Short mmCIF file of C-alpha atoms in Angstrom, two decimals:
data_model
loop_
_atom_site.label_atom_id
_atom_site.label_comp_id
_atom_site.label_asym_id
_atom_site.label_seq_id
_atom_site.Cartn_x
_atom_site.Cartn_y
_atom_site.Cartn_z
CA MET A 179 -72.58 -13.94 -51.89
CA ARG A 180 -75.64 -11.86 -52.54
CA THR A 181 -78.89 -13.10 -51.13
CA ARG A 182 -81.84 -14.10 -53.27
CA ARG A 183 -83.77 -11.12 -51.99
CA SER A 184 -81.20 -8.55 -52.96
CA GLU A 185 -80.78 -10.24 -56.35
CA TRP A 186 -84.49 -9.96 -56.86
CA LEU A 187 -84.42 -6.29 -55.92
CA THR A 188 -81.62 -5.72 -58.40
CA VAL A 189 -83.65 -7.36 -61.13
CA VAL A 190 -86.62 -5.11 -60.35
CA ALA A 191 -84.41 -2.03 -60.36
CA LEU A 192 -82.73 -2.97 -63.64
CA GLU A 193 -85.80 -4.19 -65.51
CA ALA A 194 -88.78 -2.32 -64.10
CA TRP A 195 -87.70 1.32 -64.40
CA LEU A 196 -88.31 1.64 -68.15
CA PRO A 197 -91.89 0.32 -68.18
CA VAL A 198 -92.71 2.57 -65.23
CA VAL A 199 -91.26 5.62 -66.99
CA LEU A 200 -93.19 4.82 -70.18
CA VAL A 201 -96.50 4.32 -68.41
CA VAL A 202 -96.06 7.57 -66.50
CA ALA A 203 -95.19 9.38 -69.74
CA TRP A 204 -98.24 7.85 -71.45
CA TRP A 205 -100.46 8.84 -68.54
CA PHE A 206 -99.47 12.51 -68.53
CA GLY A 207 -98.93 12.78 -72.29
CA SER A 208 -102.43 11.54 -73.02
CA ALA A 209 -104.17 13.19 -70.07
CA SER A 210 -105.53 16.11 -72.08
CA SER A 211 -106.09 14.12 -75.30
CA THR A 212 -109.34 14.82 -77.08
CA SER A 213 -108.61 12.47 -79.99
CA VAL A 214 -111.33 9.86 -80.52
CA TYR A 215 -108.78 7.20 -81.38
CA PHE A 216 -106.22 7.95 -78.68
CA PRO A 217 -108.18 8.46 -75.46
CA PRO A 218 -106.40 9.38 -72.21
CA LEU A 219 -104.76 6.44 -70.42
CA SER A 220 -107.00 7.15 -67.43
CA SER A 221 -110.09 6.38 -69.51
CA ILE A 222 -108.45 3.28 -71.07
CA LEU A 223 -107.66 1.94 -67.61
CA GLY A 224 -111.19 2.81 -66.50
CA SER A 225 -112.62 0.73 -69.32
CA PHE A 226 -110.10 -2.01 -68.62
CA ALA A 227 -111.22 -2.23 -65.00
CA HIS A 228 -114.87 -2.18 -66.02
CA ASP A 229 -114.51 -4.82 -68.74
CA TRP A 230 -111.97 -7.16 -67.18
CA LEU A 231 -111.56 -6.75 -63.46
CA ASN A 232 -114.82 -8.36 -62.36
CA SER A 233 -116.22 -11.86 -62.46
CA ALA A 234 -118.83 -11.14 -65.13
CA GLY A 235 -116.22 -9.63 -67.44
CA LEU A 236 -113.77 -12.43 -66.85
CA ALA A 237 -116.45 -15.07 -67.40
CA SER A 238 -117.66 -13.69 -70.72
CA ASN A 239 -114.44 -12.22 -72.11
CA LEU A 240 -111.55 -14.23 -70.72
CA LEU A 241 -112.76 -17.74 -69.90
CA PRO A 242 -113.83 -18.68 -73.46
CA SER A 243 -110.40 -17.57 -74.67
CA LEU A 244 -108.54 -19.54 -72.01
CA GLU A 245 -110.58 -22.60 -72.84
CA LEU A 246 -109.78 -22.34 -76.55
CA LEU A 247 -106.14 -21.71 -75.83
CA GLY A 248 -105.87 -24.59 -73.37
CA LEU A 249 -107.57 -27.06 -75.71
CA GLY A 250 -105.76 -25.94 -78.86
CA PHE A 251 -102.34 -25.78 -77.22
CA GLY A 252 -102.98 -29.05 -75.40
CA VAL A 253 -103.89 -30.87 -78.61
CA ALA A 254 -100.80 -29.43 -80.31
CA LEU A 255 -98.54 -30.41 -77.42
CA ALA A 256 -99.83 -33.98 -77.17
CA SER A 257 -99.87 -34.68 -80.91
CA GLY A 258 -96.61 -32.83 -81.55
CA VAL A 259 -94.72 -34.75 -78.87
CA VAL A 260 -96.19 -38.11 -79.89
CA MET A 261 -95.57 -37.67 -83.62
CA GLY A 262 -92.22 -36.01 -83.03
CA THR A 263 -91.12 -38.95 -80.93
CA VAL A 264 -92.21 -41.45 -83.57
CA LEU A 265 -90.38 -39.52 -86.29
CA GLY A 266 -87.34 -38.95 -84.10
CA LEU A 267 -87.00 -42.66 -83.39
CA THR A 268 -87.61 -43.65 -87.02
CA PRO A 269 -84.93 -41.92 -89.11
CA ALA A 270 -86.18 -43.28 -92.45
CA LEU A 271 -89.67 -41.93 -91.85
CA GLU A 272 -88.31 -38.63 -90.61
CA ARG A 273 -86.19 -38.21 -93.71
CA ALA A 274 -89.05 -39.02 -96.03
CA SER A 275 -91.46 -36.62 -94.34
CA ARG A 276 -89.04 -33.73 -93.78
CA PRO A 277 -89.76 -31.80 -97.03
CA LEU A 278 -93.51 -32.08 -96.49
CA LEU A 279 -93.19 -30.90 -92.89
CA GLU A 280 -91.05 -27.94 -93.91
CA ILE A 281 -93.70 -26.84 -96.45
CA LEU A 282 -96.61 -27.30 -94.07
CA ARG A 283 -94.96 -25.43 -91.23
CA ALA A 284 -94.16 -22.51 -93.51
CA ILE A 285 -97.90 -21.84 -93.94
CA PRO A 286 -98.98 -19.21 -91.40
CA GLY A 287 -101.72 -20.76 -89.28
CA VAL A 288 -104.03 -17.74 -89.61
CA ALA A 289 -103.93 -18.05 -93.43
CA LEU A 290 -105.89 -21.27 -93.07
CA LEU A 291 -108.79 -19.57 -91.28
CA PRO A 292 -111.00 -19.41 -94.42
CA ILE A 293 -110.37 -23.06 -95.22
CA PHE A 294 -111.00 -24.12 -91.65
CA ILE A 295 -114.28 -22.16 -91.65
CA VAL A 296 -115.37 -24.05 -94.77
CA LEU A 297 -114.29 -27.38 -93.32
CA PHE A 298 -115.29 -27.05 -89.67
CA GLY A 299 -117.71 -24.13 -89.42
CA ILE A 300 -117.26 -21.14 -87.11
CA ASP A 301 -117.68 -22.78 -83.74
CA GLN A 302 -115.28 -23.76 -81.00
CA GLU A 303 -114.17 -26.95 -82.77
CA MET A 304 -112.78 -24.98 -85.72
CA LYS A 305 -110.94 -22.57 -83.44
CA VAL A 306 -109.38 -25.31 -81.35
CA LEU A 307 -108.22 -27.10 -84.50
CA LEU A 308 -106.81 -23.93 -86.02
CA ILE A 309 -104.85 -23.09 -82.86
CA ALA A 310 -103.67 -26.69 -82.65
CA PHE A 311 -102.60 -26.75 -86.29
CA GLY A 312 -100.63 -23.51 -86.05
CA SER A 313 -98.82 -24.36 -82.83
CA PHE A 314 -98.25 -28.02 -83.72
CA TRP A 315 -95.24 -27.42 -85.99
CA PRO A 316 -92.67 -25.93 -83.65
CA ILE A 317 -93.48 -28.61 -81.08
CA LEU A 318 -93.24 -31.38 -83.67
CA LEU A 319 -89.98 -30.23 -85.23
CA ASN A 320 -88.30 -29.48 -81.91
CA THR A 321 -89.36 -32.85 -80.52
CA VAL A 322 -87.88 -34.59 -83.57
CA ASP A 323 -84.58 -32.76 -83.08
CA GLY A 324 -84.64 -33.36 -79.34
CA VAL A 325 -85.26 -37.09 -79.70
CA ARG A 326 -82.60 -37.43 -82.38
CA GLY A 327 -80.17 -35.55 -80.14
CA VAL A 328 -80.53 -37.89 -77.16
CA GLU A 329 -77.12 -39.31 -76.21
CA PRO A 330 -76.81 -42.58 -78.21
CA LEU A 331 -74.90 -44.24 -75.38
CA LEU A 332 -78.00 -43.94 -73.20
CA PHE A 333 -79.92 -46.11 -75.65
CA GLU A 334 -77.19 -48.72 -75.19
CA VAL A 335 -77.51 -48.37 -71.43
CA ALA A 336 -81.24 -48.96 -71.84
CA GLU A 337 -80.46 -52.03 -73.96
CA VAL A 338 -77.88 -53.52 -71.60
CA PHE A 339 -80.14 -53.04 -68.60
CA ARG A 340 -83.09 -54.27 -70.60
CA PHE A 341 -85.49 -51.37 -70.19
CA GLY A 342 -88.92 -52.05 -71.61
CA ARG A 343 -90.35 -49.79 -74.30
CA ILE A 344 -92.30 -47.60 -71.87
CA ARG A 345 -89.37 -47.19 -69.47
CA ARG A 346 -87.09 -46.34 -72.37
CA LEU A 347 -89.51 -43.60 -73.42
CA LEU A 348 -90.10 -42.22 -69.93
CA SER A 349 -86.56 -42.49 -68.59
CA VAL A 350 -84.44 -41.84 -71.66
CA VAL A 351 -86.28 -40.39 -74.65
CA PHE A 352 -88.60 -37.80 -73.09
CA PRO A 353 -86.18 -36.43 -70.47
CA GLY A 354 -83.43 -36.31 -73.09
CA ALA A 355 -85.63 -34.41 -75.53
CA SER A 356 -87.33 -32.25 -72.89
CA PRO A 357 -85.17 -29.12 -73.24
CA GLN A 358 -85.99 -28.96 -76.92
CA ILE A 359 -89.63 -29.87 -76.41
CA PHE A 360 -89.90 -26.92 -74.05
CA ALA A 361 -88.22 -24.60 -76.55
CA GLY A 362 -90.78 -25.68 -79.16
CA ALA A 363 -93.67 -25.33 -76.74
CA ARG A 364 -92.64 -21.77 -75.85
CA THR A 365 -92.73 -20.75 -79.53
CA ALA A 366 -96.02 -22.62 -79.92
CA LEU A 367 -97.55 -20.74 -76.98
CA SER A 368 -97.05 -17.34 -78.59
CA ILE A 369 -98.31 -18.64 -81.94
CA SER A 370 -101.42 -20.04 -80.27
CA LEU A 371 -102.18 -16.65 -78.69
CA ILE A 372 -102.05 -14.97 -82.12
CA ILE A 373 -104.30 -17.57 -83.73
CA LEU A 374 -106.64 -17.42 -80.74
CA VAL A 375 -107.35 -13.72 -81.21
CA VAL A 376 -107.75 -13.99 -84.98
CA SER A 377 -110.02 -17.04 -84.76
CA GLU A 378 -112.24 -15.35 -82.18
CA THR A 379 -113.06 -12.55 -84.60
CA VAL A 380 -115.37 -14.98 -86.40
CA GLY A 381 -118.44 -16.46 -84.77
CA GLY A 382 -119.91 -15.23 -81.50
CA ASN A 383 -118.50 -17.23 -78.65
CA GLY A 384 -117.19 -14.28 -76.70
CA GLY A 385 -113.53 -14.16 -75.77
CA ILE A 386 -110.87 -11.48 -76.14
CA GLY A 387 -110.77 -11.40 -79.95
CA TYR A 388 -114.54 -11.13 -80.18
CA PHE A 389 -114.63 -8.39 -77.54
CA LEU A 390 -111.86 -6.46 -79.31
CA LEU A 391 -113.66 -6.48 -82.65
CA ALA A 392 -117.04 -5.68 -81.06
CA ALA A 393 -115.55 -2.70 -79.19
CA GLN A 394 -114.03 -1.35 -82.38
CA ARG A 395 -117.29 -1.75 -84.33
CA ASN A 396 -119.24 0.03 -81.56
CA PHE A 397 -116.70 2.88 -81.41
CA ALA A 398 -115.99 1.94 -77.78
CA ILE A 399 -112.39 3.01 -78.35
CA SER A 400 -111.29 2.97 -74.67
CA SER A 401 -112.66 -0.54 -74.34
CA MET A 402 -110.78 -1.54 -77.50
CA TRP A 403 -107.52 -0.22 -76.03
CA GLY A 404 -108.43 -1.84 -72.71
CA ALA A 405 -108.70 -5.20 -74.50
CA ILE A 406 -105.23 -4.66 -75.95
CA VAL A 407 -103.92 -4.05 -72.42
CA ALA A 408 -105.69 -7.22 -71.25
CA LEU A 409 -104.14 -9.17 -74.11
CA GLY A 410 -100.67 -7.93 -73.23
CA ILE A 411 -101.15 -8.88 -69.60
CA LEU A 412 -102.54 -12.31 -70.57
CA GLY A 413 -99.53 -13.05 -72.78
CA TYR A 414 -97.17 -11.90 -70.06
CA LEU A 415 -98.82 -14.06 -67.39
CA LEU A 416 -98.91 -17.10 -69.68
CA ASN A 417 -95.21 -16.70 -70.29
CA ILE A 418 -94.50 -16.47 -66.56
CA ALA A 419 -96.59 -19.59 -65.90
CA PHE A 420 -94.73 -21.39 -68.66
CA ARG A 421 -91.36 -20.42 -67.22
CA LEU A 422 -92.36 -21.60 -63.76
CA ILE A 423 -93.27 -25.03 -65.11
CA GLU A 424 -90.06 -25.11 -67.11
CA ARG A 425 -88.01 -24.18 -64.05
CA VAL A 426 -89.37 -27.17 -62.18
CA ILE A 427 -89.22 -29.78 -64.94
CA LEU A 428 -85.92 -28.67 -66.44
CA ARG A 429 -84.25 -27.95 -63.13
CA TRP A 430 -81.47 -30.45 -63.92
CA HIS A 431 -80.85 -28.84 -67.28
CA ARG A 432 -80.69 -25.30 -65.90
CA LEU A 433 -78.29 -26.33 -63.14
CA GLN A 434 -76.14 -28.32 -65.54
CA GLN A 435 -75.96 -25.45 -68.04
CA THR A 436 -75.00 -23.05 -65.25
CA ARG A 437 -72.27 -25.43 -64.18
CA LEU A 438 -70.95 -25.90 -67.72
CA GLY A 439 -70.98 -22.15 -68.17
CA SER A 440 -69.01 -21.54 -64.99
CA GLU A 441 -66.40 -24.14 -65.94
CA LYS A 442 -65.56 -22.44 -69.21
CA MET B 1459 -41.06 -69.51 -72.81
CA THR B 1460 -42.37 -69.88 -69.33
CA ILE B 1461 -45.88 -68.67 -70.00
CA HIS B 1462 -48.50 -70.81 -68.38
CA ARG B 1463 -50.76 -71.76 -71.22
CA SER B 1464 -54.17 -72.56 -69.96
CA PRO B 1465 -56.12 -73.99 -72.86
CA THR B 1466 -58.49 -75.94 -70.68
CA GLY B 1467 -59.02 -73.65 -67.74
CA PRO B 1468 -57.62 -70.98 -65.48
CA ASN B 1469 -55.08 -71.39 -62.74
CA SER B 1470 -55.56 -74.12 -60.18
CA ALA B 1471 -57.60 -71.92 -57.85
CA HIS B 1472 -60.48 -71.95 -60.31
CA THR B 1473 -60.41 -75.40 -61.88
CA SER B 1474 -63.42 -76.51 -59.90
CA SER B 1475 -65.44 -73.40 -60.79
CA ALA B 1476 -68.32 -73.25 -63.21
CA VAL B 1477 -67.98 -71.65 -66.63
CA ILE B 1478 -69.70 -68.28 -66.69
CA LEU B 1479 -68.78 -66.94 -70.10
CA GLU B 1480 -67.55 -68.75 -73.14
CA ALA B 1481 -66.59 -67.32 -76.51
CA ARG B 1482 -66.50 -69.94 -79.26
CA GLY B 1483 -64.93 -68.96 -82.55
CA LEU B 1484 -66.05 -65.39 -81.84
CA GLY B 1485 -64.96 -63.09 -84.68
CA HIS B 1486 -66.06 -59.88 -86.28
CA SER B 1487 -65.69 -58.09 -89.59
CA TYR B 1488 -66.93 -54.75 -90.78
CA ASN B 1489 -67.80 -54.89 -94.49
CA ASP B 1490 -65.53 -57.86 -95.17
CA ARG B 1491 -62.67 -56.23 -93.28
CA ALA B 1492 -61.86 -58.60 -90.44
CA VAL B 1493 -61.40 -56.84 -87.10
CA LEU B 1494 -61.37 -59.85 -84.81
CA SER B 1495 -60.21 -63.22 -86.02
CA PRO B 1496 -62.22 -66.05 -84.52
CA MET B 1497 -61.20 -66.53 -80.89
CA ASP B 1498 -61.99 -68.89 -78.04
CA PHE B 1499 -61.77 -68.14 -74.36
CA THR B 1500 -63.59 -68.89 -71.15
CA VAL B 1501 -64.27 -66.99 -67.95
CA PHE B 1502 -64.86 -69.02 -64.81
CA GLU B 1503 -66.99 -68.17 -61.82
CA GLY B 1504 -65.29 -65.80 -59.39
CA GLU B 1505 -62.51 -64.97 -61.83
CA PHE B 1506 -61.17 -61.54 -62.71
CA VAL B 1507 -60.08 -61.62 -66.34
CA CYS B 1508 -58.65 -58.70 -68.30
CA ILE B 1509 -58.53 -58.46 -72.05
CA VAL B 1510 -55.56 -56.28 -72.89
CA GLY B 1511 -54.42 -54.97 -76.24
CA PRO B 1512 -53.23 -51.80 -77.91
CA SER B 1513 -55.69 -49.04 -78.80
CA GLY B 1514 -57.60 -49.76 -81.98
CA VAL B 1515 -57.12 -53.51 -81.80
CA GLY B 1516 -60.85 -54.09 -81.52
CA LYS B 1517 -61.25 -54.54 -77.78
CA THR B 1518 -64.41 -52.49 -77.59
CA THR B 1519 -65.90 -54.38 -80.54
CA LEU B 1520 -65.10 -57.62 -78.73
CA LEU B 1521 -66.77 -56.41 -75.54
CA ARG B 1522 -69.82 -55.16 -77.44
CA CYS B 1523 -70.16 -58.61 -79.02
CA LEU B 1524 -69.82 -60.26 -75.60
CA ALA B 1525 -72.49 -57.95 -74.18
CA ALA B 1526 -74.67 -58.70 -77.23
CA LEU B 1527 -74.89 -54.99 -78.02
CA GLN B 1528 -73.93 -55.95 -81.54
CA PRO B 1529 -74.05 -59.32 -83.26
CA SER B 1530 -70.73 -60.95 -84.05
CA THR B 1531 -70.18 -61.99 -87.65
CA SER B 1532 -68.91 -65.40 -86.65
CA GLY B 1533 -68.97 -67.68 -83.66
CA ALA B 1534 -71.09 -67.40 -80.57
CA VAL B 1535 -71.14 -66.24 -76.95
CA TYR B 1536 -72.48 -68.41 -74.16
CA VAL B 1537 -73.34 -67.22 -70.66
CA ARG B 1538 -73.84 -70.14 -68.28
CA SER B 1539 -74.06 -72.39 -71.34
CA GLU B 1540 -76.93 -70.38 -72.81
CA ARG B 1541 -76.25 -68.86 -76.18
CA VAL B 1542 -76.58 -65.07 -75.97
CA THR B 1543 -77.98 -63.09 -78.86
CA GLN B 1544 -79.37 -60.09 -77.02
CA PRO B 1545 -78.52 -58.42 -73.70
CA THR B 1546 -79.30 -60.85 -70.96
CA ALA B 1547 -80.34 -60.40 -67.34
CA GLY B 1548 -77.24 -61.71 -65.62
CA VAL B 1549 -74.76 -59.58 -67.53
CA ALA B 1550 -74.07 -55.96 -66.57
CA LEU B 1551 -71.80 -53.52 -68.33
CA VAL B 1552 -69.80 -50.52 -67.13
CA PHE B 1553 -69.14 -48.17 -70.04
CA GLN B 1554 -65.94 -46.26 -70.52
CA ASP B 1555 -67.56 -42.86 -70.71
CA TYR B 1556 -69.25 -42.32 -67.36
CA SER B 1557 -70.20 -38.74 -68.20
CA ARG B 1558 -72.33 -39.92 -71.11
CA SER B 1559 -73.59 -43.22 -69.72
CA LEU B 1560 -75.38 -41.77 -66.68
CA MET B 1561 -78.72 -39.99 -67.07
CA PRO B 1562 -78.01 -36.30 -66.37
CA TRP B 1563 -81.67 -35.66 -65.51
CA SER B 1564 -81.82 -38.29 -62.78
CA SER B 1565 -80.30 -38.28 -59.33
CA VAL B 1566 -77.48 -40.70 -58.55
CA LEU B 1567 -79.96 -42.83 -56.63
CA ALA B 1568 -82.46 -42.87 -59.51
CA ASN B 1569 -79.70 -43.81 -61.95
CA VAL B 1570 -78.75 -46.83 -59.87
CA ALA B 1571 -82.35 -47.79 -59.13
CA LEU B 1572 -83.46 -47.63 -62.77
CA PRO B 1573 -82.18 -51.07 -63.89
CA LEU B 1574 -83.73 -52.58 -60.77
CA ARG B 1575 -87.07 -51.00 -61.60
CA ALA B 1576 -86.71 -52.26 -65.16
CA ALA B 1577 -86.11 -55.75 -63.77
CA GLY B 1578 -89.39 -55.53 -61.89
CA SER B 1579 -88.41 -54.44 -58.36
CA SER B 1580 -90.86 -52.34 -56.42
CA ARG B 1581 -89.99 -48.71 -55.90
CA ALA B 1582 -89.12 -49.29 -52.25
CA SER B 1583 -86.92 -52.34 -52.73
CA ALA B 1584 -85.16 -50.77 -55.73
CA ARG B 1585 -84.37 -47.81 -53.52
CA THR B 1586 -83.02 -50.01 -50.74
CA ASP B 1587 -80.90 -52.09 -53.11
CA ALA B 1588 -79.63 -48.99 -54.91
CA LEU B 1589 -78.56 -47.37 -51.64
CA ARG B 1590 -76.81 -50.60 -50.66
CA ALA B 1591 -74.98 -50.75 -53.99
CA LEU B 1592 -73.95 -47.11 -53.59
CA ALA B 1593 -72.65 -47.83 -50.09
CA LEU B 1594 -70.57 -50.71 -51.52
CA VAL B 1595 -68.74 -48.32 -53.84
CA GLY B 1596 -68.32 -45.76 -51.05
CA LEU B 1597 -71.10 -43.28 -51.86
CA ASP B 1598 -73.34 -42.05 -49.07
CA ASP B 1599 -76.91 -40.74 -48.96
CA VAL B 1600 -75.78 -37.20 -49.71
CA ALA B 1601 -74.14 -38.28 -52.96
CA ALA B 1602 -77.21 -40.40 -53.71
CA GLY B 1603 -79.33 -37.27 -53.81
CA MET B 1604 -77.07 -35.35 -56.17
CA TYR B 1605 -77.03 -35.30 -59.94
CA PRO B 1606 -74.20 -37.44 -61.38
CA TRP B 1607 -72.57 -34.47 -63.10
CA GLN B 1608 -72.24 -32.75 -59.75
CA LEU B 1609 -69.71 -35.44 -58.77
CA SER B 1610 -66.07 -35.85 -59.79
CA GLY B 1611 -65.16 -38.22 -62.61
CA GLY B 1612 -64.05 -40.97 -60.26
CA MET B 1613 -67.25 -40.66 -58.25
CA GLN B 1614 -69.33 -40.81 -61.42
CA GLN B 1615 -67.63 -44.03 -62.44
CA ARG B 1616 -68.40 -45.37 -58.97
CA VAL B 1617 -72.05 -44.60 -59.65
CA ALA B 1618 -71.81 -46.52 -62.93
CA ILE B 1619 -70.23 -49.46 -61.09
CA ALA B 1620 -72.97 -49.35 -58.45
CA ARG B 1621 -75.60 -49.31 -61.19
CA ALA B 1622 -74.05 -52.41 -62.74
CA LEU B 1623 -73.71 -54.20 -59.39
CA ALA B 1624 -77.14 -53.31 -58.00
CA SER B 1625 -78.85 -56.17 -59.76
CA ARG B 1626 -76.18 -58.67 -58.61
CA PRO B 1627 -75.06 -59.72 -62.07
CA THR B 1628 -73.57 -63.12 -62.84
CA LEU B 1629 -70.98 -61.41 -64.98
CA LEU B 1630 -69.69 -57.86 -64.88
CA LEU B 1631 -68.25 -56.54 -68.14
CA MET B 1632 -66.17 -53.36 -68.03
CA ASP B 1633 -65.05 -51.41 -71.07
CA GLU B 1634 -61.89 -49.38 -70.31
CA PRO B 1635 -63.66 -48.20 -67.16
CA PHE B 1636 -60.75 -46.19 -65.76
CA ALA B 1637 -59.36 -44.72 -68.98
CA SER B 1638 -60.84 -41.26 -68.45
CA VAL B 1639 -59.76 -40.55 -64.88
CA ASP B 1640 -56.47 -39.34 -63.43
CA ALA B 1641 -53.81 -41.77 -62.18
CA TYR B 1642 -54.66 -41.47 -58.46
CA THR B 1643 -58.35 -41.97 -59.05
CA ARG B 1644 -57.55 -44.88 -61.32
CA ALA B 1645 -55.53 -46.57 -58.57
CA ASP B 1646 -58.42 -45.99 -56.14
CA LEU B 1647 -60.91 -47.49 -58.54
CA GLU B 1648 -58.65 -50.47 -59.26
CA ASP B 1649 -58.46 -51.17 -55.55
CA LEU B 1650 -62.21 -50.71 -55.27
CA MET B 1651 -62.69 -53.39 -57.93
CA GLN B 1652 -60.23 -55.69 -56.12
CA ARG B 1653 -62.18 -55.31 -52.91
CA LEU B 1654 -65.60 -55.69 -54.51
CA GLN B 1655 -64.55 -58.78 -56.40
CA ARG B 1656 -63.25 -60.36 -53.22
CA GLU B 1657 -66.20 -59.38 -51.03
CA LEU B 1658 -68.95 -60.16 -53.52
CA SER B 1659 -67.22 -63.04 -55.33
CA LEU B 1660 -67.79 -61.20 -58.59
CA THR B 1661 -66.92 -62.57 -61.98
CA VAL B 1662 -65.39 -59.71 -63.94
CA LEU B 1663 -64.22 -59.35 -67.51
CA LEU B 1664 -62.47 -56.03 -67.98
CA VAL B 1665 -61.09 -54.59 -71.19
CA THR B 1666 -58.11 -52.26 -70.97
CA HIS B 1667 -55.12 -51.02 -72.94
CA ASP B 1668 -53.12 -50.65 -69.73
CA ILE B 1669 -50.82 -53.63 -69.10
CA ASP B 1670 -50.09 -52.70 -65.48
CA GLU B 1671 -53.78 -52.46 -64.77
CA ALA B 1672 -54.47 -55.80 -66.45
CA VAL B 1673 -51.75 -57.63 -64.52
CA TYR B 1674 -52.60 -55.90 -61.26
CA LEU B 1675 -56.28 -56.79 -61.41
CA SER B 1676 -56.39 -60.16 -63.13
CA ASP B 1677 -56.38 -63.81 -62.35
CA ARG B 1678 -55.77 -64.26 -66.04
CA VAL B 1679 -54.85 -61.84 -68.80
CA ILE B 1680 -56.06 -62.39 -72.36
CA ALA B 1681 -53.52 -60.62 -74.56
CA LEU B 1682 -54.69 -59.48 -78.00
CA ASN B 1683 -52.51 -58.41 -80.89
CA GLY B 1684 -52.35 -58.18 -84.65
CA ARG B 1685 -54.72 -57.02 -87.34
CA PRO B 1686 -57.21 -58.60 -87.36
CA ALA B 1687 -56.84 -59.08 -83.63
CA HIS B 1688 -56.33 -62.53 -82.25
CA VAL B 1689 -55.56 -63.97 -78.83
CA ALA B 1690 -51.76 -63.89 -78.58
CA ASP B 1691 -51.90 -65.83 -75.37
CA ILE B 1692 -53.71 -66.20 -72.09
CA VAL B 1693 -51.46 -65.56 -69.11
CA SER B 1694 -52.19 -66.74 -65.59
CA VAL B 1695 -51.33 -64.19 -62.93
CA ASP B 1696 -50.29 -65.80 -59.65
CA LEU B 1697 -49.85 -62.76 -57.48
CA GLY B 1698 -52.17 -63.90 -54.71
CA SER B 1699 -55.64 -62.64 -53.96
CA ARG B 1700 -54.59 -59.74 -51.76
CA ARG B 1701 -52.77 -57.15 -53.77
CA ASP B 1702 -51.96 -53.52 -53.23
CA GLN B 1703 -50.64 -50.77 -55.43
CA LEU B 1704 -47.22 -50.46 -53.80
CA THR B 1705 -46.07 -53.93 -52.88
CA THR B 1706 -47.72 -55.89 -55.67
CA LYS B 1707 -46.48 -53.55 -58.37
CA GLY B 1708 -43.02 -53.71 -56.79
CA MET B 1709 -42.83 -57.50 -56.89
CA PRO B 1710 -40.37 -59.06 -59.32
CA GLU B 1711 -43.13 -61.44 -60.47
CA PHE B 1712 -45.22 -58.40 -61.36
CA ALA B 1713 -42.44 -56.95 -63.49
CA GLU B 1714 -41.91 -60.29 -65.15
CA LEU B 1715 -45.60 -60.75 -66.00
CA ARG B 1716 -45.80 -57.18 -67.18
CA ALA B 1717 -42.88 -57.69 -69.55
CA ARG B 1718 -44.34 -60.94 -70.77
CA VAL B 1719 -47.74 -59.42 -71.58
CA HIS B 1720 -46.02 -56.44 -73.14
CA GLY B 1721 -44.08 -58.73 -75.43
CA LEU B 1722 -47.26 -60.55 -76.38
CA ILE B 1723 -49.25 -57.52 -77.41
CA ARG B 1724 -46.26 -55.97 -79.15
CA GLY B 1725 -46.46 -58.90 -81.53
CA SER B 1726 -43.34 -60.82 -80.63
CA ARG B 1727 -45.83 -63.58 -81.08
CA GLY B 1728 -45.61 -66.03 -78.26
CA THR B 1729 -47.74 -69.07 -78.70
CA THR B 1730 -50.72 -68.03 -80.77
CA SER B 1731 -54.02 -69.68 -80.23
#
């Protein structure tokens, strides 16, 4: 049996070498660059540190974005799970609404930006709604599938043991659908990041998208690249946070899958 | 024929007992195709009754009607003289498929405590009662903390039995509870049910296709046959209250009863009711 520590070291050795090689290659390859559009990595990282690695930079550039993302994703998660549960438990309604849902979800969220500007203006409200709209669909559709896929026998167990409506939802429906809800939420998270950046390019509330566009318009090219680096790191950290939450809540599912896998 | 017909009640040991379950003219059809012809039978307090019949005869449909999981198309079910139209508090059910009937996301303890919580127990008392029910079926605190799918099949069915017993039901219904486990585990679980019934004075109605199991466990055996299924006969089993796998199954009376029930469900129609 290998220990956790040595497993972790193996993961680092297997997964980390390529990024390290690429960054080193970028560093030395760009060191003598005089191109306006492709500044040396050293100057990009300098701008990155200046723009992002201090409280003033974080407060004006990152916090507004996190707030939008949290609100938009939160609205999508809550409404997607609620509506998905209703549809999942009401097959007739689900069947009737399926074509409409398939059409609506095929519309890229960012394509609705002009309409949302007309309807809701260019302030935070519009951005939250746009993020929520775009990331709502994968959560909704996955919740519907998850709820419909809950073991039917468990509904009979709930009936025999006379669970109330709330207990049936909390002890049978949501846990049963949770693996799929998480799969939908993960897709929704990356969609919400895309819509976040696009929506921030209109209006002047600060945030990463606003900063990125402003840097480009002011020919602050290192800062522009620095914002791209910040965006990559943000997406990476969000994904890690998401996985940590998933590991805790879906612990049973992960262990059960591992067990099923090892029995095959 | 030497079959003890018992149209008015079970064997003498139970004549003074109260009626727990009564089926009156209970029948079922799917889309005009009769599955169960109207049947009458009674289960008395403290009795262990098995309904036995070949696969596909409609035993599970019968049990689902008795548990009020589906409405019967004719007749009615009474529990303690109350007509039952939806699942009722005093009736618990052990499903055949333990691997699907336990919540995979909840610990063994949480699975057993859940019906108690649903019935209004506080968290603490549900926990205490659940642990007690688990101890009754031979599962300790370590097993209580595991997920059900981390246990063997026999252990999982014990969890399902504990879940059904935790709320001290008036009537325990069991749908082919030991059909998916190996022969040794099945014998263990049969003996577990014998012991639990004796110690807790349970009233049990168990559905099975296994004649040996039915005779071994029962005070009375309700034998089904035919299409649509009907009660071929109800056979009293006088093998005493203490039985064990080796001696009881070796008794000549056991072999005789076994052959009798076998004849009934094979359709050499004894006395039909």
